[in-house]
């Protein structure tokens, strides 16, 4: 009989969302007259920018003509989008990245999950705690960990992000080959400064490690001194891969378009100790296992870089960040210590009790649903995450209920 990949059996079932759903259901049955306010959601709520919709429509009309029909496209993405990204997202910020180094895909979830495939199954991996779970689970699936013991997988190195270090982990003491970093961070909303990123790049070059830098929330950075890209740091071309997505930036969670940057300078060792181009390997992987993003979707994504698109994206981000301001202001007023919310759409709140206790207290006293931090890792315990992805009406109503309930830290 066929054998399965036993590493999949090490994966811990994620009860986070089913546990939340069960508690919300019970509350709804007991309190049918209290409308529930979901303030923990990681999906966007505002519609697609008009510039993207128009480009989408036009591309579909083009597809209905003999001259404008597009079949299979280049797996790496159409040059019009790769060039718009290289100049709009990188060269405009002084980063030395060119169009050929950009791989367009259908999402950063897939890219940040799949990237580990091109590295050795023996690679030592460091991941932040709390964490976007994709980085952990895909390495467990690939056999780079032992079993899960008390919420942590043996063999993985955990980079603790706590209130003490401002939720920005420092490089590990032990040797590792791959390090996942995510800034602005999900779930903490923390952002690394130029100095902190420089420390990481310097460390990675010294240890010949590769940084896997997830910048899915880059568009939410408002502080002019915080780098948007790891390539704003000198030397990053030799040690870093960056993941970007149109999902949160331009409301593409349901449209699906993202990209990964792999500089041509990045090398890693093969089994005989020779240096191999990581870019070439990913190109091989991408063109073998991926068949390109739909032409109209790439046209819609390219519209993000038009003047109209840029103005609309700015308004979209401002809208969510005004929500974040309201949440952050209210939670601080109520006495809670908070991180995030200034350069990220997530506010990370110290619960002063267990994550689930504050979750229950919020739900029972106000009908507000948050995300318990414990669901993101051991260091998430004692925190909750509130999200700015919501209507203004819901955020205002949620903040009003919190004040009226007399909730304090
Ligand atoms: N990276 C992080 C840190 C995320 O929080 C998310 C989505 O929530 C993603 C990547 C996934 O992005 P995409 O929609 O491009 O797959």
Coordinates of C-alpha atoms and ligand atoms in Angstrom, one line a residue:
X1 CA 0.0 0.0 0.0
X2 CA 1.2 3.5 -0.7
X3 CA 2.9 5.3 2.2
X4 CA 2.1 8.8 3.2
X5 CA 4.6 11.5 4.1
X6 CA 4.8 10.8 7.9
X7 CA 6.0 14.4 8.6
X8 CA 2.4 15.5 7.9
X9 CA 1.3 13.5 11.0
X10 CA 3.5 15.8 13.2
X11 CA 1.4 18.8 12.3
X12 CA -0.7 20.1 15.1
X13 CA -4.4 20.7 14.2
X14 CA -5.1 24.4 14.4
X15 CA -8.1 24.7 16.6
X16 CA -7.9 28.5 16.7
X17 CA -10.6 29.4 14.2
X18 CA -12.9 26.5 15.1
X19 CA -12.6 27.3 18.8
X20 CA -13.4 31.0 18.0
X21 CA -16.4 29.9 15.9
X22 CA -17.7 27.6 18.7
X23 CA -17.5 30.3 21.3
X24 CA -19.1 32.9 19.0
X25 CA -21.9 30.5 18.1
X26 CA -22.6 29.9 21.8
X27 CA -22.6 33.6 22.5
X28 CA -25.0 34.3 19.5
X29 CA -27.5 31.7 20.8
X30 CA -27.4 33.1 24.3
X31 CA -27.6 36.7 23.1
X32 CA -29.7 36.8 19.9
X33 CA -30.2 40.6 20.2
X34 CA -26.5 41.6 20.4
X35 CA -25.0 42.0 17.0
X36 CA -21.5 40.4 16.9
X37 CA -18.6 42.6 15.9
X38 CA -15.7 40.7 14.3
X39 CA -12.6 42.6 15.1
X40 CA -10.0 39.9 14.5
X41 CA -10.3 39.4 10.8
X42 CA -7.2 39.2 8.6
X43 CA -9.0 39.7 5.3
X44 CA -9.6 43.1 3.7
X45 CA -13.1 44.6 3.6
X46 CA -12.9 47.6 1.2
X47 CA -13.6 47.0 -2.6
X48 CA -11.1 46.9 -5.4
X49 CA -9.7 50.2 -6.5
X50 CA -11.4 51.6 -9.7
X51 CA -8.1 51.7 -11.6
X52 CA -7.7 48.0 -11.0
X53 CA -11.2 47.2 -12.0
X54 CA -11.0 49.2 -15.2
X55 CA -7.7 47.5 -16.1
X56 CA -9.3 44.1 -15.3
X57 CA -12.4 44.8 -17.5
X58 CA -10.2 46.1 -20.4
X59 CA -8.0 43.0 -20.2
X60 CA -11.0 40.7 -20.3
X61 CA -12.4 42.6 -23.3
X62 CA -9.0 42.2 -25.0
X63 CA -9.1 38.5 -24.3
X64 CA -12.3 38.4 -26.4
X65 CA -10.5 39.4 -29.5
X66 CA -8.1 37.5 -31.8
X67 CA -5.4 40.1 -31.4
X68 CA -5.7 40.6 -27.7
X69 CA -6.2 37.0 -26.7
X70 CA -3.6 35.6 -24.2
X71 CA -3.0 31.9 -23.6
X72 CA -0.3 30.6 -21.4
X73 CA 1.9 33.5 -20.3
X74 CA 5.4 33.6 -19.0
X75 CA 5.5 31.6 -15.7
X76 CA 7.5 34.5 -14.1
X77 CA 4.9 37.1 -15.0
X78 CA 4.4 39.5 -17.9
X79 CA 7.2 42.0 -18.5
X80 CA 4.8 44.9 -18.1
X81 CA 4.1 43.9 -14.5
X82 CA 7.6 42.9 -13.5
X83 CA 8.9 46.2 -14.9
X84 CA 6.2 48.2 -13.1
X85 CA 7.1 46.4 -9.8
X86 CA 10.9 46.8 -10.2
X87 CA 10.6 50.5 -10.9
X88 CA 7.6 51.4 -8.6
X89 CA 8.4 49.3 -5.6
X90 CA 12.2 49.1 -5.6
X91 CA 14.1 51.5 -7.9
X92 CA 11.9 54.4 -6.7
X93 CA 13.3 53.6 -3.2
X94 CA 16.9 53.3 -4.3
X95 CA 16.9 49.5 -4.3
X96 CA 19.0 47.8 -6.9
X97 CA 16.4 45.3 -8.1
X98 CA 15.6 44.7 -11.7
X99 CA 12.5 43.1 -13.5
X100 CA 14.3 39.8 -14.1
X101 CA 14.6 39.2 -10.4
X102 CA 10.8 39.3 -9.8
X103 CA 8.6 36.2 -9.9
X104 CA 4.9 37.0 -10.1
X105 CA 2.7 34.5 -8.4
X106 CA -0.9 33.9 -7.1
X107 CA 0.0 34.7 -3.5
X108 CA 2.5 35.2 -0.8
X109 CA 1.0 32.3 1.2
X110 CA 2.1 29.9 -1.6
X111 CA 5.5 31.6 -2.1
X112 CA 6.5 31.8 1.5
X113 CA 5.3 28.2 1.9
X114 CA 7.0 26.8 -1.1
X115 CA 10.4 28.6 -1.0
X116 CA 11.8 26.1 1.5
X117 CA 11.6 23.3 -1.2
X118 CA 14.7 24.6 -2.9
X119 CA 16.8 24.3 0.3
X120 CA 18.2 21.2 1.8
X121 CA 15.9 19.0 3.9
X122 CA 18.6 19.3 6.6
X123 CA 18.6 23.1 6.6
X124 CA 18.3 24.5 10.1
X125 CA 15.3 26.9 10.3
X126 CA 14.6 29.8 12.6
X127 CA 11.1 31.2 12.8
X128 CA 9.6 34.0 14.9
X129 CA 7.2 33.4 17.8
X130 CA 4.4 34.5 17.5
X131 CA 4.3 33.7 13.8
X132 CA 2.2 33.5 10.6
X133 CA 1.8 29.7 10.8
X134 CA 2.7 29.0 7.1
X135 CA 6.4 29.2 7.7
X136 CA 6.3 26.6 10.5
X137 CA 3.9 24.1 9.0
X138 CA 5.6 24.0 5.6
X139 CA 9.0 23.2 7.2
X140 CA 7.3 20.5 9.4
X141 CA 5.8 19.0 6.3
X142 CA 9.2 18.9 4.7
X143 CA 10.7 17.0 7.6
X144 CA 12.9 19.8 9.1
X145 CA 11.5 19.4 12.6
X146 CA 10.8 16.7 15.2
X147 CA 7.6 16.4 17.1
X148 CA 5.6 19.1 18.7
X149 CA 6.3 19.2 22.4
X150 CA 4.3 21.7 24.5
X151 CA 3.5 23.9 21.5
X152 CA 6.9 23.9 19.9
X153 CA 8.5 21.7 17.3
X154 CA 11.7 20.1 18.2
X155 CA 14.5 21.0 15.9
X156 CA 13.2 24.5 14.9
X157 CA 14.8 27.6 16.4
X158 CA 12.3 30.0 17.8
X159 CA 13.0 33.7 17.7
X160 CA 11.0 35.2 20.6
X161 CA 9.2 38.4 20.0
X162 CA 8.1 39.8 23.3
X163 CA 7.3 43.1 25.0
X164 CA 10.9 43.1 26.4
X165 CA 12.4 43.3 22.9
X166 CA 9.7 45.5 21.5
X167 CA 8.5 42.4 19.5
X168 CA 11.6 42.5 17.3
X169 CA 13.7 39.4 17.7
X170 CA 17.5 39.6 17.5
X171 CA 19.6 37.1 15.5
X172 CA 19.9 33.7 17.2
X173 CA 23.0 32.5 19.0
X174 CA 22.9 29.1 17.3
X175 CA 23.8 28.6 13.7
X176 CA 20.8 28.4 11.3
X177 CA 20.5 28.4 7.5
X178 CA 17.1 29.9 6.9
X179 CA 15.4 32.7 8.9
X180 CA 11.9 33.8 8.4
X181 CA 11.2 37.5 9.2
X182 CA 8.0 39.4 8.7
X183 CA 7.8 43.2 8.9
X184 CA 5.4 44.9 9.4
X185 CA 4.5 41.8 11.4
X186 CA 1.5 39.7 11.5
X187 CA 0.3 39.3 14.3
X188 CA 2.2 41.9 16.4
X189 CA 2.2 44.8 13.9
X190 CA 5.8 45.5 15.0
X191 CA 8.2 47.1 12.4
X192 CA 12.0 46.7 12.4
X193 CA 14.0 49.9 12.1
X194 CA 16.8 50.3 9.6
X195 CA 19.4 49.6 12.4
X196 CA 17.6 46.4 13.4
X197 CA 17.4 45.2 9.7
X198 CA 21.0 46.1 9.2
X199 CA 21.9 43.9 12.2
X200 CA 20.0 41.0 10.6
X201 CA 21.7 41.5 7.2
X202 CA 25.1 41.8 8.7
X203 CA 24.5 38.6 10.7
X204 CA 23.1 36.7 7.7
X205 CA 26.1 37.6 5.6
X206 CA 28.5 36.6 8.4
X207 CA 26.8 33.2 8.9
X208 CA 26.0 32.7 5.2
X209 CA 22.3 32.3 6.1
X210 CA 19.3 33.3 4.0
X211 CA 16.7 35.7 5.2
X212 CA 13.2 35.0 4.0
X213 CA 11.7 38.4 4.4
X214 CA 7.9 38.7 4.2
X215 CA 6.8 42.2 3.5
X216 CA 3.1 41.5 2.7
X217 CA 2.1 44.5 4.9
X218 CA 4.8 46.9 3.5
X219 CA 2.2 49.4 2.2
X220 CA 1.0 50.2 5.7
X221 CA 4.3 51.7 6.8
X222 CA 3.8 55.5 7.5
X223 CA 7.0 56.3 9.4
X224 CA 9.4 57.6 6.7
X225 CA 12.5 56.2 8.5
X226 CA 11.3 52.5 8.4
X227 CA 12.5 50.5 5.4
X228 CA 9.8 49.1 3.1
X229 CA 12.1 46.5 1.6
X230 CA 15.0 44.5 2.9
X231 CA 16.9 45.6 -0.2
X232 CA 17.1 49.1 1.3
X233 CA 19.8 47.6 3.5
X234 CA 23.2 47.3 1.9
X235 CA 24.3 43.7 1.3
X236 CA 20.8 42.3 1.3
X237 CA 21.0 41.3 -2.3
X238 CA 23.5 38.6 -1.2
X239 CA 21.4 37.1 1.6
X240 CA 17.7 37.9 1.3
X241 CA 14.6 36.8 -0.6
X242 CA 11.5 39.1 -0.3
X243 CA 7.8 38.3 -0.5
X244 CA 5.3 40.9 -1.5
X245 CA 1.6 40.8 -2.1
X246 CA -1.2 42.9 -3.7
X247 CA -3.6 41.3 -1.2
X248 CA -3.6 43.7 1.6
X249 CA -2.1 46.7 -0.3
X250 CA -4.8 46.8 -3.0
X251 CA -7.6 44.5 -1.8
X252 CA -6.5 41.5 -3.9
X253 CA -7.2 38.8 -1.4
X254 CA -9.8 37.4 -3.7
X255 CA -8.1 38.3 -6.9
X256 CA -4.8 36.6 -6.1
X257 CA -1.5 38.3 -7.2
X258 CA 1.8 38.6 -5.4
X259 CA 5.5 38.3 -6.2
X260 CA 8.8 37.1 -4.8
X261 CA 12.1 38.8 -5.4
X262 CA 15.3 36.7 -5.6
X263 CA 18.4 38.7 -6.5
X264 CA 20.8 37.1 -8.9
X265 CA 23.6 37.6 -6.4
X266 CA 22.1 35.1 -3.9
X267 CA 23.9 31.8 -3.7
X268 CA 23.7 28.7 -1.5
X269 CA 25.9 25.6 -1.3
X270 CA 25.2 22.3 -3.0
X271 CA 26.1 18.9 -1.5
X272 CA 29.7 19.2 -2.8
X273 CA 30.2 22.7 -1.4
X274 CA 29.9 24.5 -4.7
X275 CA 27.9 27.8 -4.8
X276 CA 24.6 27.6 -6.7
X277 CA 22.4 30.4 -7.8
X278 CA 19.2 30.4 -5.7
X279 CA 17.5 32.6 -8.4
X280 CA 18.1 29.9 -11.1
X281 CA 16.8 27.2 -8.9
X282 CA 13.6 29.0 -8.0
X283 CA 13.2 29.9 -11.7
X284 CA 13.4 26.1 -12.4
X285 CA 10.9 25.3 -9.6
X286 CA 8.5 28.1 -10.6
X287 CA 8.4 27.2 -14.2
X288 CA 7.9 23.5 -13.5
X289 CA 5.2 23.8 -10.8
X290 CA 3.5 27.1 -11.7
X291 CA 1.8 28.2 -14.9
X292 CA 1.5 32.0 -14.5
X293 CA -1.1 34.4 -13.1
X294 CA -4.1 35.2 -15.4
X295 CA -3.4 38.0 -17.8
X296 CA -6.3 40.2 -16.6
X297 CA -5.2 39.8 -13.0
X298 CA -1.7 41.0 -13.9
X299 CA -3.2 44.0 -15.8
X300 CA -5.2 44.8 -12.7
X301 CA -2.1 44.5 -10.5
X302 CA -0.1 46.7 -12.9
X303 CA -2.8 49.4 -12.5
X304 CA -1.7 49.8 -8.9
X305 CA 1.4 51.6 -10.2
X306 CA -0.6 54.1 -12.4
X307 CA -1.1 57.6 -11.0
X308 CA -4.8 56.9 -10.4
X309 CA -4.0 53.5 -8.8
X310 CA -1.4 55.0 -6.5
X311 CA -3.8 57.6 -5.3
X312 CA -6.5 55.0 -4.6
X313 CA -4.2 52.7 -2.8
X314 CA -3.1 55.6 -0.6
X315 CA -6.7 56.3 0.2
X316 CA -7.4 52.6 1.0
X317 CA -4.4 52.3 3.3
X318 CA -5.3 55.7 5.0
X319 CA -8.8 54.3 5.6
X320 CA -7.5 51.2 7.3
X321 CA -4.9 53.1 9.2
X322 CA -7.5 55.6 10.5
X323 CA -9.3 52.5 11.9
X324 CA -6.0 51.4 13.4
X325 CA -5.7 54.8 15.1
X326 CA -9.1 54.5 16.6
X327 CA -8.4 51.1 17.9
X328 CA -5.0 52.0 19.3
X329 CA -6.2 55.2 20.9
X330 CA -9.2 53.5 22.6
X331 CA -7.1 50.5 23.9
X332 CA -4.5 52.9 25.3
X333 CA -7.1 55.1 26.9
X334 CA -8.5 51.9 28.6
X335 CA -5.0 51.3 30.0
X336 CA -3.8 48.5 27.7
X337 CA -0.2 48.3 26.6
X338 CA -0.2 48.0 22.8
X339 CA 2.2 47.4 19.9
X340 CA 1.6 47.8 16.2
X341 CA -1.2 49.9 14.7
X342 CA 1.0 52.7 13.6
X343 CA 2.8 51.1 10.6
X344 CA 0.6 48.0 10.4
X345 CA -3.1 47.1 10.3
X346 CA -2.9 45.0 13.4
X347 CA -2.9 46.2 17.0
X348 CA -1.2 43.7 19.4
X349 CA -2.6 44.1 22.9
X350 CA -1.2 42.9 26.2
X351 CA -4.1 41.1 27.9
X352 CA -2.9 41.2 31.5
X353 CA -4.5 37.7 31.6
X354 CA -4.6 34.7 29.3
X355 CA -5.4 35.3 25.7
X356 CA -8.6 33.2 25.9
X357 CA -9.7 34.8 29.1
X358 CA -9.6 38.3 27.5
X359 CA -11.3 36.8 24.4
X360 CA -14.2 35.5 26.5
X361 CA -14.4 38.7 28.6
X362 CA -14.6 40.9 25.4
X363 CA -17.2 38.6 23.8
X364 CA -19.4 38.3 26.9
X365 CA -19.4 41.9 27.8
X366 CA -19.4 43.6 24.4
X367 CA -20.1 41.0 21.6
X368 CA -16.6 41.8 20.1
X369 CA -14.6 39.0 18.6
X370 CA -10.8 39.3 18.7
X371 CA -8.0 36.9 17.9
X372 CA -6.4 35.3 20.9
X373 CA -2.6 35.6 20.6
X374 CA -2.0 32.1 21.9
X375 CA -3.1 30.9 18.4
X376 CA 0.1 32.4 16.9
X377 CA 2.6 30.6 19.2
X378 CA 3.8 30.3 22.7
X379 CA 4.9 34.0 22.9
X380 CA 1.5 35.1 21.7
X381 CA 0.0 33.9 25.0
X382 CA -1.1 36.9 27.1
X383 CA -2.0 39.0 24.0
X384 CA -4.9 39.5 21.7
X385 CA -4.9 40.9 18.1
X386 CA -7.4 43.5 16.9
X387 CA -7.5 44.1 13.2
X388 CA -8.1 47.4 11.3
X389 CA -9.6 45.6 8.4
X390 CA -13.2 46.6 9.0
X391 CA -15.8 49.2 8.1
X392 CA -15.5 52.5 10.0
X393 CA -19.0 52.0 11.4
X394 CA -18.0 48.6 13.0
X395 CA -14.8 50.0 14.4
X396 CA -16.6 53.0 15.9
X397 CA -19.3 50.8 17.3
X398 CA -16.8 48.3 18.8
X399 CA -14.8 51.1 20.4
X400 CA -18.0 52.6 21.9
X401 CA -19.0 49.3 23.3
X402 CA -15.5 48.8 24.9
X403 CA -15.7 52.2 26.6
X404 CA -19.3 51.6 27.7
X405 CA -18.5 48.2 29.2
X406 CA -16.0 50.0 31.4
X407 CA -13.3 47.5 30.4
X408 CA -9.9 48.3 31.8
X409 CA -6.5 46.6 31.6
Ligands
LIG1 N1 2.2 36.8 4.7 C1 1.6 37.2 5.8 C2 2.4 37.7 6.9 C3 0.2 37.3 5.9 O1 -0.4 37.7 7.0 C4 -0.6 36.8 4.7 C5 -2.1 36.8 4.8 O2 -2.7 37.0 5.7 C6 0.1 36.4 3.6 C7 1.5 36.4 3.6 C8 -0.7 35.8 2.5 O3 -0.8 36.7 1.4 P1 -1.5 36.3 0.0 O4 -2.9 36.7 0.1 O5 -0.6 37.0 -1.0 O6 -1.3 34.8 -0.1

